[in-house]
JSON list of C-alpha atoms and ligand atoms in Angstrom, two decimals:
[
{"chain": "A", "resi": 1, "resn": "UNK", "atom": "CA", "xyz": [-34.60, 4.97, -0.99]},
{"chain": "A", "resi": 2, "resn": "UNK", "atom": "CA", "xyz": [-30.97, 5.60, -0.07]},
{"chain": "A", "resi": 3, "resn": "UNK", "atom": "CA", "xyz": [-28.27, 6.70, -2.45]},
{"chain": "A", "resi": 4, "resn": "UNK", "atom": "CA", "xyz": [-25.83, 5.94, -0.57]},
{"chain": "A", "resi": 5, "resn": "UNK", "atom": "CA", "xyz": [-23.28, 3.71, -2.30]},
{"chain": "A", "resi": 6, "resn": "UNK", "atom": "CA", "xyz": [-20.53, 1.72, -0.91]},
{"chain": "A", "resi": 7, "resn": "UNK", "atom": "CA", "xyz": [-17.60, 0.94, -2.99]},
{"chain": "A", "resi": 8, "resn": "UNK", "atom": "CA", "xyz": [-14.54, -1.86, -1.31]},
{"chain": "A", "resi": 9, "resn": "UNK", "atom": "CA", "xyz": [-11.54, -0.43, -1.22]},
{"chain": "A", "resi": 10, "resn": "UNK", "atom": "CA", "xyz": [-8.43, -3.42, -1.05]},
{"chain": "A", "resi": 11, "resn": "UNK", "atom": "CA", "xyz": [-4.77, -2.46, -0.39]},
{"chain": "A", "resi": 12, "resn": "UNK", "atom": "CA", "xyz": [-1.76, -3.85, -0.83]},
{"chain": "A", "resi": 13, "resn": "UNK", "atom": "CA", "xyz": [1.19, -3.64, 1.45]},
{"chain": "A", "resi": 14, "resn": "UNK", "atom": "CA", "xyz": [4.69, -5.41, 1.52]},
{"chain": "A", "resi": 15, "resn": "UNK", "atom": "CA", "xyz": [8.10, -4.41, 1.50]},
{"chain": "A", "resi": 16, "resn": "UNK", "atom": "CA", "xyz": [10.51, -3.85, -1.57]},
{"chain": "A", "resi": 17, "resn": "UNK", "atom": "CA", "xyz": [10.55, -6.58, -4.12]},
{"chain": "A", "resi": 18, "resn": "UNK", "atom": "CA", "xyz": [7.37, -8.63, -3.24]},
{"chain": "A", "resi": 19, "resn": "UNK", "atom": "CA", "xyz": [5.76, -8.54, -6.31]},
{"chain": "A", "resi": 20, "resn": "UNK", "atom": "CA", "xyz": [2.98, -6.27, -5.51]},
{"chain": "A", "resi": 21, "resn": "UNK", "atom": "CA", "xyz": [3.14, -4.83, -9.03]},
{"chain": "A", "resi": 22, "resn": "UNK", "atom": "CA", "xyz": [2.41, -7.96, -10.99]},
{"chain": "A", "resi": 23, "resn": "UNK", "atom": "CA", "xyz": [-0.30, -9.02, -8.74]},
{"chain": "A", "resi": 24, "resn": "UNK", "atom": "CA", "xyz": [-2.27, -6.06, -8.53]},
{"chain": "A", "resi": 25, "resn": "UNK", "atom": "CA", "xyz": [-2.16, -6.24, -12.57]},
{"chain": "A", "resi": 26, "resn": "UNK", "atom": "CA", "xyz": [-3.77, -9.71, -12.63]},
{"chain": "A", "resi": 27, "resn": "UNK", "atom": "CA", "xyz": [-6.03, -8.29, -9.69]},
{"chain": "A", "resi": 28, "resn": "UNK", "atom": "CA", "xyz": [-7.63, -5.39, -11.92]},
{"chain": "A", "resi": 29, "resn": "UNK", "atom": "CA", "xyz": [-7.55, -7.62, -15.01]},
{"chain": "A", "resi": 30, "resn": "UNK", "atom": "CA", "xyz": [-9.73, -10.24, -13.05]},
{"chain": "A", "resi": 31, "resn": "UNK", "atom": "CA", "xyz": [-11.96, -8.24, -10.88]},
{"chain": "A", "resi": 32, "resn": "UNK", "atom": "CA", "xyz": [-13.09, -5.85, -14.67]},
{"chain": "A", "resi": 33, "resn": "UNK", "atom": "CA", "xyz": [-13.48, -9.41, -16.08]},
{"chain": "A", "resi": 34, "resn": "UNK", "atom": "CA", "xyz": [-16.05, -9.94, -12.96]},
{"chain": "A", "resi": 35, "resn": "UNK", "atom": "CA", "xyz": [-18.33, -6.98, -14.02]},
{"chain": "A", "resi": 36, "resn": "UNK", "atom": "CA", "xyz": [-16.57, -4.41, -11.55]},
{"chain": "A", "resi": 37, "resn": "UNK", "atom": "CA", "xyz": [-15.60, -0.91, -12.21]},
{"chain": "A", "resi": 38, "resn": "UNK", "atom": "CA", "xyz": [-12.24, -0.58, -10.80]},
{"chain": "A", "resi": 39, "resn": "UNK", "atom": "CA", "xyz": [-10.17, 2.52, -9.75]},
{"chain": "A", "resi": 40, "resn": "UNK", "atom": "CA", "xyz": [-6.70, 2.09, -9.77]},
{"chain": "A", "resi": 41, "resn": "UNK", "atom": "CA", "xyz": [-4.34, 4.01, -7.60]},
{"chain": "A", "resi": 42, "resn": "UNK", "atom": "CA", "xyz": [-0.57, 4.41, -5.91]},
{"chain": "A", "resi": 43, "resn": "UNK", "atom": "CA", "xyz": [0.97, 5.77, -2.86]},
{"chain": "A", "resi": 44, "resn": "UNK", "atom": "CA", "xyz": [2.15, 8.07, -2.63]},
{"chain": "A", "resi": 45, "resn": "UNK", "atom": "CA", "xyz": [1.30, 9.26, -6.16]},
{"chain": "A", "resi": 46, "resn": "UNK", "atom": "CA", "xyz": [-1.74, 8.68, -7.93]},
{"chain": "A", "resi": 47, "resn": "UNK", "atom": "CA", "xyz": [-2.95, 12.64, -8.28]},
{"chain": "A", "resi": 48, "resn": "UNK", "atom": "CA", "xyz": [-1.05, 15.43, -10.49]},
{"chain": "A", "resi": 49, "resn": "UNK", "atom": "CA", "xyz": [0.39, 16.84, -6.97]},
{"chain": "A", "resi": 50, "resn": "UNK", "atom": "CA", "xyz": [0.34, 13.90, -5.20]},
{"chain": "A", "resi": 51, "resn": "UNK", "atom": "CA", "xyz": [2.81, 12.41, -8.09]},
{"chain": "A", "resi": 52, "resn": "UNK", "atom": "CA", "xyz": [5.26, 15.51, -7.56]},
{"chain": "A", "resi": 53, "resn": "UNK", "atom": "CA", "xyz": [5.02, 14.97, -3.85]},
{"chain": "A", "resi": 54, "resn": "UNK", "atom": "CA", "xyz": [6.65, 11.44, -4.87]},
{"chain": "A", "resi": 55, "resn": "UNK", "atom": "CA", "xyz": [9.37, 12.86, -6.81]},
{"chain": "A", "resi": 56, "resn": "UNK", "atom": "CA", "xyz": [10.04, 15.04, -3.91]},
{"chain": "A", "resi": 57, "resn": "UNK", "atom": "CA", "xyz": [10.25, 12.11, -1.11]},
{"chain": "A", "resi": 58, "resn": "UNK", "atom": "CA", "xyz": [12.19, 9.28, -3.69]},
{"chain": "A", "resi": 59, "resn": "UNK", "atom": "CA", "xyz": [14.59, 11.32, -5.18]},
{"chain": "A", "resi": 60, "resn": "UNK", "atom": "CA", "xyz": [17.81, 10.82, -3.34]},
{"chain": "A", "resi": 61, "resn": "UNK", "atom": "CA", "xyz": [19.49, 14.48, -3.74]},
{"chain": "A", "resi": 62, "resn": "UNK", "atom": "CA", "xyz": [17.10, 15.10, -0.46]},
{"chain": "A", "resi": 63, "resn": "UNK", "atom": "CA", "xyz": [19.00, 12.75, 1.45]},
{"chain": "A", "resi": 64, "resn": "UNK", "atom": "CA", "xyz": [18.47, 15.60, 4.10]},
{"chain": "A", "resi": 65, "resn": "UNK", "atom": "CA", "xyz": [14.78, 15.10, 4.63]},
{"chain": "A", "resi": 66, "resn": "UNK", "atom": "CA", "xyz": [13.86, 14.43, 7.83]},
{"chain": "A", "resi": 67, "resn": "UNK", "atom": "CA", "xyz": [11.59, 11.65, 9.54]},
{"chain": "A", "resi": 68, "resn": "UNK", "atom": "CA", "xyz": [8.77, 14.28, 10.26]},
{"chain": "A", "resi": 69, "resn": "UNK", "atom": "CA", "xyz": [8.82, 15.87, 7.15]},
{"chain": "A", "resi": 70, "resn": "UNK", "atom": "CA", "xyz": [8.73, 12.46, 5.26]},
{"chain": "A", "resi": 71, "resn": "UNK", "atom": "CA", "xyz": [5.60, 11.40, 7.33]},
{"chain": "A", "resi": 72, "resn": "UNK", "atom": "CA", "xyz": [3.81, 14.70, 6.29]},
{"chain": "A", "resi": 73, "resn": "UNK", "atom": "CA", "xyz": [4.76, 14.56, 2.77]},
{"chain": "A", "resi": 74, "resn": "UNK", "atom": "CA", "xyz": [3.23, 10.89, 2.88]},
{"chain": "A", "resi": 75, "resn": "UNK", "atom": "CA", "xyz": [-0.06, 12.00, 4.64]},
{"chain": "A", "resi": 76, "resn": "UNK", "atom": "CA", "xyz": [-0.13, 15.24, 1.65]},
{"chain": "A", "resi": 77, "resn": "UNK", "atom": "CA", "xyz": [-0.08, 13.03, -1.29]},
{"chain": "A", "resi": 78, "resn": "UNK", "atom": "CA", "xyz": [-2.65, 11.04, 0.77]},
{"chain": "A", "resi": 79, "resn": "UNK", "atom": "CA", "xyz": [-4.96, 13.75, 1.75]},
{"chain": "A", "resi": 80, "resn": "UNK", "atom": "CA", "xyz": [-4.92, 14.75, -2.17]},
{"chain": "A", "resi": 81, "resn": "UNK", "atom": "CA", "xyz": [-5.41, 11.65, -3.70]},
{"chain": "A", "resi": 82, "resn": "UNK", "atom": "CA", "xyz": [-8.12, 10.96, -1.24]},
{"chain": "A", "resi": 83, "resn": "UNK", "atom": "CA", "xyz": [-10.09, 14.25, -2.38]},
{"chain": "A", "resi": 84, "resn": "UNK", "atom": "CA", "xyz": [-9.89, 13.66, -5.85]},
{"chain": "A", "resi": 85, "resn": "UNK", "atom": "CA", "xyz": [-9.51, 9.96, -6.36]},
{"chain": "A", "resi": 86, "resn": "UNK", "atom": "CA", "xyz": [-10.62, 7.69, -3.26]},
{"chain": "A", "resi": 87, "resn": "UNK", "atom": "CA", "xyz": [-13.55, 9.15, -2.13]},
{"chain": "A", "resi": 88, "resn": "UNK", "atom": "CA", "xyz": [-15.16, 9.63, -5.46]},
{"chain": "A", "resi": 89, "resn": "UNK", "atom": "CA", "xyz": [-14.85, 6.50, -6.59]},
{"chain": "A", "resi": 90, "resn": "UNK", "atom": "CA", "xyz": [-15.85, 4.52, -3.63]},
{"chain": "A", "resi": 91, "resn": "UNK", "atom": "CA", "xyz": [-19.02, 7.25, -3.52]},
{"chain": "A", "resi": 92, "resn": "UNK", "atom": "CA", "xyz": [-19.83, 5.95, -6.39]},
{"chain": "A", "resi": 93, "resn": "UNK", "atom": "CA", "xyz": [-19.59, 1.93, -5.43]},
{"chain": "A", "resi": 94, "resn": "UNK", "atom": "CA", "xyz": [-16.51, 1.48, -7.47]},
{"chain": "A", "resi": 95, "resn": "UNK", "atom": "CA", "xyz": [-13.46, -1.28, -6.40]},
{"chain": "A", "resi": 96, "resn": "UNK", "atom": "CA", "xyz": [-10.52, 0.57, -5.50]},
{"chain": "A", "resi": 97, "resn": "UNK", "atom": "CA", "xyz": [-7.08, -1.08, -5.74]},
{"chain": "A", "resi": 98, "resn": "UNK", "atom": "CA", "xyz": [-4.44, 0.76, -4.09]},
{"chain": "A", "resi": 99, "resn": "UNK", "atom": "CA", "xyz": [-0.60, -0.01, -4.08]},
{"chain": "A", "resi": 100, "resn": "UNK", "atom": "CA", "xyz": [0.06, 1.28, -0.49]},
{"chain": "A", "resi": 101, "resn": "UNK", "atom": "CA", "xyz": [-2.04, 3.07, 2.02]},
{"chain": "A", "resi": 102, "resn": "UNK", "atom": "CA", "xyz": [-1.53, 4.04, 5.18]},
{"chain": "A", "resi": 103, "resn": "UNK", "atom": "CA", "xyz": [-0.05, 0.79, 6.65]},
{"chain": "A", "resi": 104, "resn": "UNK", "atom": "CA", "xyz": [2.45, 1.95, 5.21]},
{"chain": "A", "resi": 105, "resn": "UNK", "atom": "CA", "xyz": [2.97, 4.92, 7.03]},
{"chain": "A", "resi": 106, "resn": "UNK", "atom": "CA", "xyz": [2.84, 3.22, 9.90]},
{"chain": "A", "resi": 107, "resn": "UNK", "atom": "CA", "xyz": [5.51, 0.56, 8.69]},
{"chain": "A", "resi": 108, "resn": "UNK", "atom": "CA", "xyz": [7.98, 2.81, 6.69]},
{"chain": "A", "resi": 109, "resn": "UNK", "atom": "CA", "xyz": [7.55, 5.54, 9.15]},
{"chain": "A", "resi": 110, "resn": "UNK", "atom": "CA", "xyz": [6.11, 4.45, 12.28]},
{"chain": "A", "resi": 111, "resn": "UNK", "atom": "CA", "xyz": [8.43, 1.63, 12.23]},
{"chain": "A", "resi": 112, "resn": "UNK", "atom": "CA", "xyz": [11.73, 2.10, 9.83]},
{"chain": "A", "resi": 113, "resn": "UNK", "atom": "CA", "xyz": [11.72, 5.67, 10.56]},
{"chain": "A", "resi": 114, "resn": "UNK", "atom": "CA", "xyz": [11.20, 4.88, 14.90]},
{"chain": "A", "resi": 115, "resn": "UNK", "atom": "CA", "xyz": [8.41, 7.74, 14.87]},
{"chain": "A", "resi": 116, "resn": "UNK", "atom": "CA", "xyz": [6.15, 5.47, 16.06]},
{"chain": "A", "resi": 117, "resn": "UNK", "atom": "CA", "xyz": [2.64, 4.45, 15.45]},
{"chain": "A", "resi": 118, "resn": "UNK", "atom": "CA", "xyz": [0.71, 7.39, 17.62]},
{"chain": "A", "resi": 119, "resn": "UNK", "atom": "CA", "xyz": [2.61, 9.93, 15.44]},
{"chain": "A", "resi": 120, "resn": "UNK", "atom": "CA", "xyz": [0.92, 7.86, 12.29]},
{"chain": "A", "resi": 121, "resn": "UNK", "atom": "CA", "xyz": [-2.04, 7.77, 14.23]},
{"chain": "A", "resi": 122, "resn": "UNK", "atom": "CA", "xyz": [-2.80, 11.06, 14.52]},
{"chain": "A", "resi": 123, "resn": "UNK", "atom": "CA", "xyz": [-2.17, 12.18, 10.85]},
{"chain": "A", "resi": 124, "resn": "UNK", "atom": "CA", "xyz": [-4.97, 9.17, 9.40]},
{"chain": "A", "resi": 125, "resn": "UNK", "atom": "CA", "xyz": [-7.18, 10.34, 12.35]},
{"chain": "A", "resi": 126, "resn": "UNK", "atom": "CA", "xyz": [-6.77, 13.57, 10.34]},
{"chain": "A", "resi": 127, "resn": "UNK", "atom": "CA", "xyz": [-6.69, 13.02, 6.72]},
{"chain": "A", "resi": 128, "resn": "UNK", "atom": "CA", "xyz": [-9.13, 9.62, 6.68]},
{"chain": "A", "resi": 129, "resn": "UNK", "atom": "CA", "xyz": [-11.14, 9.45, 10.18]},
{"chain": "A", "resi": 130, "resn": "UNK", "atom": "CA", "xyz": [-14.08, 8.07, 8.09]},
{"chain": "A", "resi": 131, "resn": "UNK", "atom": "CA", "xyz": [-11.80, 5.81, 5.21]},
{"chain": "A", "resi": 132, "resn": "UNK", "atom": "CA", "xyz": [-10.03, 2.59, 6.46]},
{"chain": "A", "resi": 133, "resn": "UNK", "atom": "CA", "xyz": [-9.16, -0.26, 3.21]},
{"chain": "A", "resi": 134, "resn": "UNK", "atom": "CA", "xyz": [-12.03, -3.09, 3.67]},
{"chain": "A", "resi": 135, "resn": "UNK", "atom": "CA", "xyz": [-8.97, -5.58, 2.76]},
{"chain": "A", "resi": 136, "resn": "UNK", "atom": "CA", "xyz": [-5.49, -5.27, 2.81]},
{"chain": "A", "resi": 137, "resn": "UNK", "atom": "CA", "xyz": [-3.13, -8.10, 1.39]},
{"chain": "A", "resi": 138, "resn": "UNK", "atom": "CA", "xyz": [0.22, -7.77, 2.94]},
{"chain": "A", "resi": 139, "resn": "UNK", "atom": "CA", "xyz": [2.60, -9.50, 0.79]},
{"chain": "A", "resi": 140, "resn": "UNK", "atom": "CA", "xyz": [5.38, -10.88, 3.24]},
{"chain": "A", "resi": 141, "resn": "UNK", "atom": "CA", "xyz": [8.87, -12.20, 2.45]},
{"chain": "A", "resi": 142, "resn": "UNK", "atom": "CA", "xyz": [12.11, -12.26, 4.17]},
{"chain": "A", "resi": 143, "resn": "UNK", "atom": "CA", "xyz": [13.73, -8.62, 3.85]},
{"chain": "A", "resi": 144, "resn": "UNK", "atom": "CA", "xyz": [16.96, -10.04, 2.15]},
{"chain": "A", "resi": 145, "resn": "UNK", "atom": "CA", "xyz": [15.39, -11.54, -0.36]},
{"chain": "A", "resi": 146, "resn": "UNK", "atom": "CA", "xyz": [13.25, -8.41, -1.45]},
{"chain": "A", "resi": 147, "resn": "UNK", "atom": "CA", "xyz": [16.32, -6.35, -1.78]},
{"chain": "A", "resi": 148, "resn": "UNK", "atom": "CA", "xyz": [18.36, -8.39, -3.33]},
{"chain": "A", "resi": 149, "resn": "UNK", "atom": "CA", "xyz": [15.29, -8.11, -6.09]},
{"chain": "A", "resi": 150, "resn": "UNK", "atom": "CA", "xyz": [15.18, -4.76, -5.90]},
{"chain": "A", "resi": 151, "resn": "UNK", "atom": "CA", "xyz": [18.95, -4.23, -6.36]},
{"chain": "A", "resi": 152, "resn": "UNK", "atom": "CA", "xyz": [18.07, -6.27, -10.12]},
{"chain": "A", "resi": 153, "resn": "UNK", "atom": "CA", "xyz": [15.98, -3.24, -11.12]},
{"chain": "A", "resi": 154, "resn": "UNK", "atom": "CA", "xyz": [18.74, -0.64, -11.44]},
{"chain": "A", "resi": 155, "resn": "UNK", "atom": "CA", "xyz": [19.05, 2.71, -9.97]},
{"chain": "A", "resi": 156, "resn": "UNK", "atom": "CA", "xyz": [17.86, 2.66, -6.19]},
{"chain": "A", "resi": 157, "resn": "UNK", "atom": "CA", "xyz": [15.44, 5.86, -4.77]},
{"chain": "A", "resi": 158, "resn": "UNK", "atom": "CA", "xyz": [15.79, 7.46, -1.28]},
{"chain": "A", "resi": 159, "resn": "UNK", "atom": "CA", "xyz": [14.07, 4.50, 0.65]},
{"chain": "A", "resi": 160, "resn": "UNK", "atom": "CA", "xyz": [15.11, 1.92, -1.26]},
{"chain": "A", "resi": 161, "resn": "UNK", "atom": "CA", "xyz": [18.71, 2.88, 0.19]},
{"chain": "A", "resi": 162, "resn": "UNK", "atom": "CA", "xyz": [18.04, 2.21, 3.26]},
{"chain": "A", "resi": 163, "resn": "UNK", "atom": "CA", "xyz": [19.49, -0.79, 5.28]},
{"chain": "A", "resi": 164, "resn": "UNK", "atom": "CA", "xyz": [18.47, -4.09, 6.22]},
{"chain": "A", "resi": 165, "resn": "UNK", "atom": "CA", "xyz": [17.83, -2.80, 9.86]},
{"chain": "A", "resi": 166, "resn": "UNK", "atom": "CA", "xyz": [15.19, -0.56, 8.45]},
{"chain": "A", "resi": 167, "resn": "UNK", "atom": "CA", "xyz": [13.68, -2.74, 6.21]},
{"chain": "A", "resi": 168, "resn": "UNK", "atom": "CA", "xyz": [13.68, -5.43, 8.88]},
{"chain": "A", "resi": 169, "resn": "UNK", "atom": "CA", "xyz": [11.64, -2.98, 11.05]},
{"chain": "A", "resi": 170, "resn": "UNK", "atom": "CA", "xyz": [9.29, -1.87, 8.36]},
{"chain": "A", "resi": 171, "resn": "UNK", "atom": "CA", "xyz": [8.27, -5.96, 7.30]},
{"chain": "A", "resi": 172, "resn": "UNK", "atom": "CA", "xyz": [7.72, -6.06, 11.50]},
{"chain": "A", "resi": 173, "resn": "UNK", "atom": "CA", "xyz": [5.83, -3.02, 11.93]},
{"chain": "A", "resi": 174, "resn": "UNK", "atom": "CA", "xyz": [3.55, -4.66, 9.12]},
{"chain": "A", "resi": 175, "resn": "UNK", "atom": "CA", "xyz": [3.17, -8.21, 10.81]},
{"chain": "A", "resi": 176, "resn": "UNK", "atom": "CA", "xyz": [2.51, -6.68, 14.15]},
{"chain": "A", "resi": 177, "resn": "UNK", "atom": "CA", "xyz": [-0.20, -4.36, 12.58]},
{"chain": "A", "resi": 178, "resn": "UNK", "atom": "CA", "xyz": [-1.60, -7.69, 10.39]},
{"chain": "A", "resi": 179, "resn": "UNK", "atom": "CA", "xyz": [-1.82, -9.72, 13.84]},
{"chain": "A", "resi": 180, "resn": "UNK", "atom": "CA", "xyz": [-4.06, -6.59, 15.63]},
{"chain": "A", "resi": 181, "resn": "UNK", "atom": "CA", "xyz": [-6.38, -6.43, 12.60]},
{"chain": "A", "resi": 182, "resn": "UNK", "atom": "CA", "xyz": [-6.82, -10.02, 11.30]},
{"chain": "A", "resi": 183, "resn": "UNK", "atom": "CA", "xyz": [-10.12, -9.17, 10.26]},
{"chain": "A", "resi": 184, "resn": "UNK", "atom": "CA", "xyz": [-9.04, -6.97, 7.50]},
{"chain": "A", "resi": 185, "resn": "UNK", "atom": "CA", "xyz": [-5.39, -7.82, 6.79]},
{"chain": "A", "resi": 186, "resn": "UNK", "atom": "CA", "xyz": [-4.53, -11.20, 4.76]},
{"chain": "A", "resi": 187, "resn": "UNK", "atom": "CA", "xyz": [-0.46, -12.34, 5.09]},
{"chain": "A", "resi": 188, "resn": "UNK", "atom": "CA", "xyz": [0.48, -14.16, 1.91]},
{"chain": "A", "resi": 189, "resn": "UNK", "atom": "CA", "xyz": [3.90, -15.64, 1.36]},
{"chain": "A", "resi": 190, "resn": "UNK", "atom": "CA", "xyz": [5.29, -13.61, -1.53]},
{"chain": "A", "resi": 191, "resn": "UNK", "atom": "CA", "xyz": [8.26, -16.25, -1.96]},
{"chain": "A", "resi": 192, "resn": "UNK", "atom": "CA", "xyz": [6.65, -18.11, -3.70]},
{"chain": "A", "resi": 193, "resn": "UNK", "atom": "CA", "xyz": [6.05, -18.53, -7.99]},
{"chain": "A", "resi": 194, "resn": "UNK", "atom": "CA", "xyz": [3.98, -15.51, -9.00]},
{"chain": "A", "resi": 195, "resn": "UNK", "atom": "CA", "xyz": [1.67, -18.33, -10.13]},
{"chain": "A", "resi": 196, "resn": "UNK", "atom": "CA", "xyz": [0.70, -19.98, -6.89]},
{"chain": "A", "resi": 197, "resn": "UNK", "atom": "CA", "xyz": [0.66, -16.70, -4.83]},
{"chain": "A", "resi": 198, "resn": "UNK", "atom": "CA", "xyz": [-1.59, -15.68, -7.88]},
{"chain": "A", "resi": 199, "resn": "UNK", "atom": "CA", "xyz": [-4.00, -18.02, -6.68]},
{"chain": "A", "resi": 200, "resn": "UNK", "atom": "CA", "xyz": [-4.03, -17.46, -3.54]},
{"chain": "A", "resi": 201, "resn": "UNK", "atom": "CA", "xyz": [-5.01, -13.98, -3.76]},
{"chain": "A", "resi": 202, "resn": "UNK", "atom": "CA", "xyz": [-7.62, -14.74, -6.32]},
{"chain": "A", "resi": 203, "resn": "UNK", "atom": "CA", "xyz": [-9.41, -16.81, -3.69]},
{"chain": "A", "resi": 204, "resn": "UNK", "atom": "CA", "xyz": [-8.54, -14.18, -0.97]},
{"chain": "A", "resi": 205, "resn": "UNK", "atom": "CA", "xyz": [-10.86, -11.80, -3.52]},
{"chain": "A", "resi": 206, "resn": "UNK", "atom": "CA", "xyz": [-13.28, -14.16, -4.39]},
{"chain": "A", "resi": 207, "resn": "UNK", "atom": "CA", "xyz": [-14.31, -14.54, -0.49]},
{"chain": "A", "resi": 208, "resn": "UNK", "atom": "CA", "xyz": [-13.87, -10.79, 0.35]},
{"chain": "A", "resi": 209, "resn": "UNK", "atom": "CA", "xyz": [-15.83, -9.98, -2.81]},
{"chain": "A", "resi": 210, "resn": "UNK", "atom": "CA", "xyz": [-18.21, -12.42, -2.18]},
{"chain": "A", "resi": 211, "resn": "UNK", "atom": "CA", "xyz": [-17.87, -13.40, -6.36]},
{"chain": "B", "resi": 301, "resn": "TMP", "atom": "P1", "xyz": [6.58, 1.94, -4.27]},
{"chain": "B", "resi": 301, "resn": "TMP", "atom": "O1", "xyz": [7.99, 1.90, -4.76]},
{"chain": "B", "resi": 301, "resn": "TMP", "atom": "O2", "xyz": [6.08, 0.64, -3.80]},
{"chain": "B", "resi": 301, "resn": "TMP", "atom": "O3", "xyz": [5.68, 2.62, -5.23]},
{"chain": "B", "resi": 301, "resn": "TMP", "atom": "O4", "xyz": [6.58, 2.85, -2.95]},
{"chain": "B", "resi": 301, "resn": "TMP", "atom": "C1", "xyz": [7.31, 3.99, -2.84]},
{"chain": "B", "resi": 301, "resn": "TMP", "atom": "C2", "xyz": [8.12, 4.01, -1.59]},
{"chain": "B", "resi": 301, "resn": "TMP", "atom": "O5", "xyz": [7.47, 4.82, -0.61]},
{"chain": "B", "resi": 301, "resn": "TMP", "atom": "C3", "xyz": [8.36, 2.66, -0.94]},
{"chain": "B", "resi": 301, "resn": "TMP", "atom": "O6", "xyz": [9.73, 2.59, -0.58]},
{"chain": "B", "resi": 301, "resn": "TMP", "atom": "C4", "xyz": [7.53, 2.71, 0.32]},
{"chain": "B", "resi": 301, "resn": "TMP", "atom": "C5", "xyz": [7.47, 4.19, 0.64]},
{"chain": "B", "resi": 301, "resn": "TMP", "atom": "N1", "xyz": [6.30, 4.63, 1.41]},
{"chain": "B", "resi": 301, "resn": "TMP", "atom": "C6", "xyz": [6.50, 5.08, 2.70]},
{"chain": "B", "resi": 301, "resn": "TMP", "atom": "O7", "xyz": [7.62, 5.11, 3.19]},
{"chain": "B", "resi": 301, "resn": "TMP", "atom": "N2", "xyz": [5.41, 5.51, 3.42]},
{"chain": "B", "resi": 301, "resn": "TMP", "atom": "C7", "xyz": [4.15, 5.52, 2.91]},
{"chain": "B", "resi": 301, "resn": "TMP", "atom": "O8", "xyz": [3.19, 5.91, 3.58]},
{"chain": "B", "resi": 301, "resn": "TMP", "atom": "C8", "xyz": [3.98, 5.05, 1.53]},
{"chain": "B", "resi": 301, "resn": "TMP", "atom": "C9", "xyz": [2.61, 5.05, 0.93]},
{"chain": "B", "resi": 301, "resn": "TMP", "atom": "C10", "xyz": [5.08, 4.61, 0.84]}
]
């Protein structure tokens, strides 16, 4: 008999201010309440070096970093948290939640940065060949509105800086890659009370889940 066991990994994507945080709370809360054994993780972060590596790339005294530099930093904390978090845990059949993945490299980066997706591309082919999320919720609302609910939460980092031209490139980047992979990506409208998008994501889970 096989030993092979096959954890789900979910993701969730969006830009500043969607409310990621709170959902992915209720998220693990529900899914342990439904028997499951769930790994919690962030990106970049989510490791002992990975979390330095995020010091390194919010911290705005390195306003000088460049695009490049910030797109390898992202795929280090990655490859790291991968070895010692990700793999593990879906090796041993476990749900793992992640706040950000790759998409968004390929949003922040690819797109807000203009390095492009084959750039991105060629770092996941890298780092995670064999890993891609089994669902992704991308958590969509207009880019004004996030910042102006970011700018409520006091002292901005290094991307949260950044202007409305970026941001407006990294919520397209993350539609465009949603339409290519319908399959795994669900949109939900973020501006909406945390109540009904709540529900909405709990029956997004309940069919990918299959609870
Ligand atoms: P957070 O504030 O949602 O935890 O995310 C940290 C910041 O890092 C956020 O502005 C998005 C950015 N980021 C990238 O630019 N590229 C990436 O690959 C990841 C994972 C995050």
């Amino acid at each position: 008999m096989s030993s092979t066991k096959k954890g789900f990994f979910i993701t969730l994507e969006g830009g500043e201010g969607a409310g990621k945080s709170t959902q992915q709370m209720r998220m693990v809360e529900w899914l342990k309440r439904h028997g499951k054994t769930v790994v919690e993780a962030r990106e970049p972060g989510g490791t002992h070096v990975s979390e330095q590596i995020r010091q390194l790339l919010l911290d705005t005294h390195n306003d000088g970093l460049g695009a490049t530099t910030e797109l390898l930093l992202m795929f280090a904390a990655r490859s790291q948290l991968l070895q010692q978090v990700i793999r593990p845990a879906l090796a041993s059949g476990d749900v793992v939640v992640c706040d950000r993945f790759t998409d968004a490299s390929y949003a922040y980066q690819g797109g807000g940065r203009q390095l492009g997706a084959d750039a991105v591309e060629t770092l996941a082919e890298l780092v995670h060949h064999d890993i891609q999320a089994d669902l992704t919720l991308l958590f969509d609302m207009p880019v004004e509105l996030g910042m102006s609910r970011v700018a409520g939460r006091g002292a901005a980092d290094r991307i949260e800086v950044e202007s409305v031209a970026f941001f407006q490139r990294v919520r397209d980047a993350y539609l465009e890659r949603a339409a290519k992979d319908p399959l795994r990506f669900r949109v939900i409208d973020a501006n909406r009370d945390q109540d009904q998008v709540w529900e909405q994501v709990q029956s997004i889970l309940e069919a990918g889940l299959g609870l």
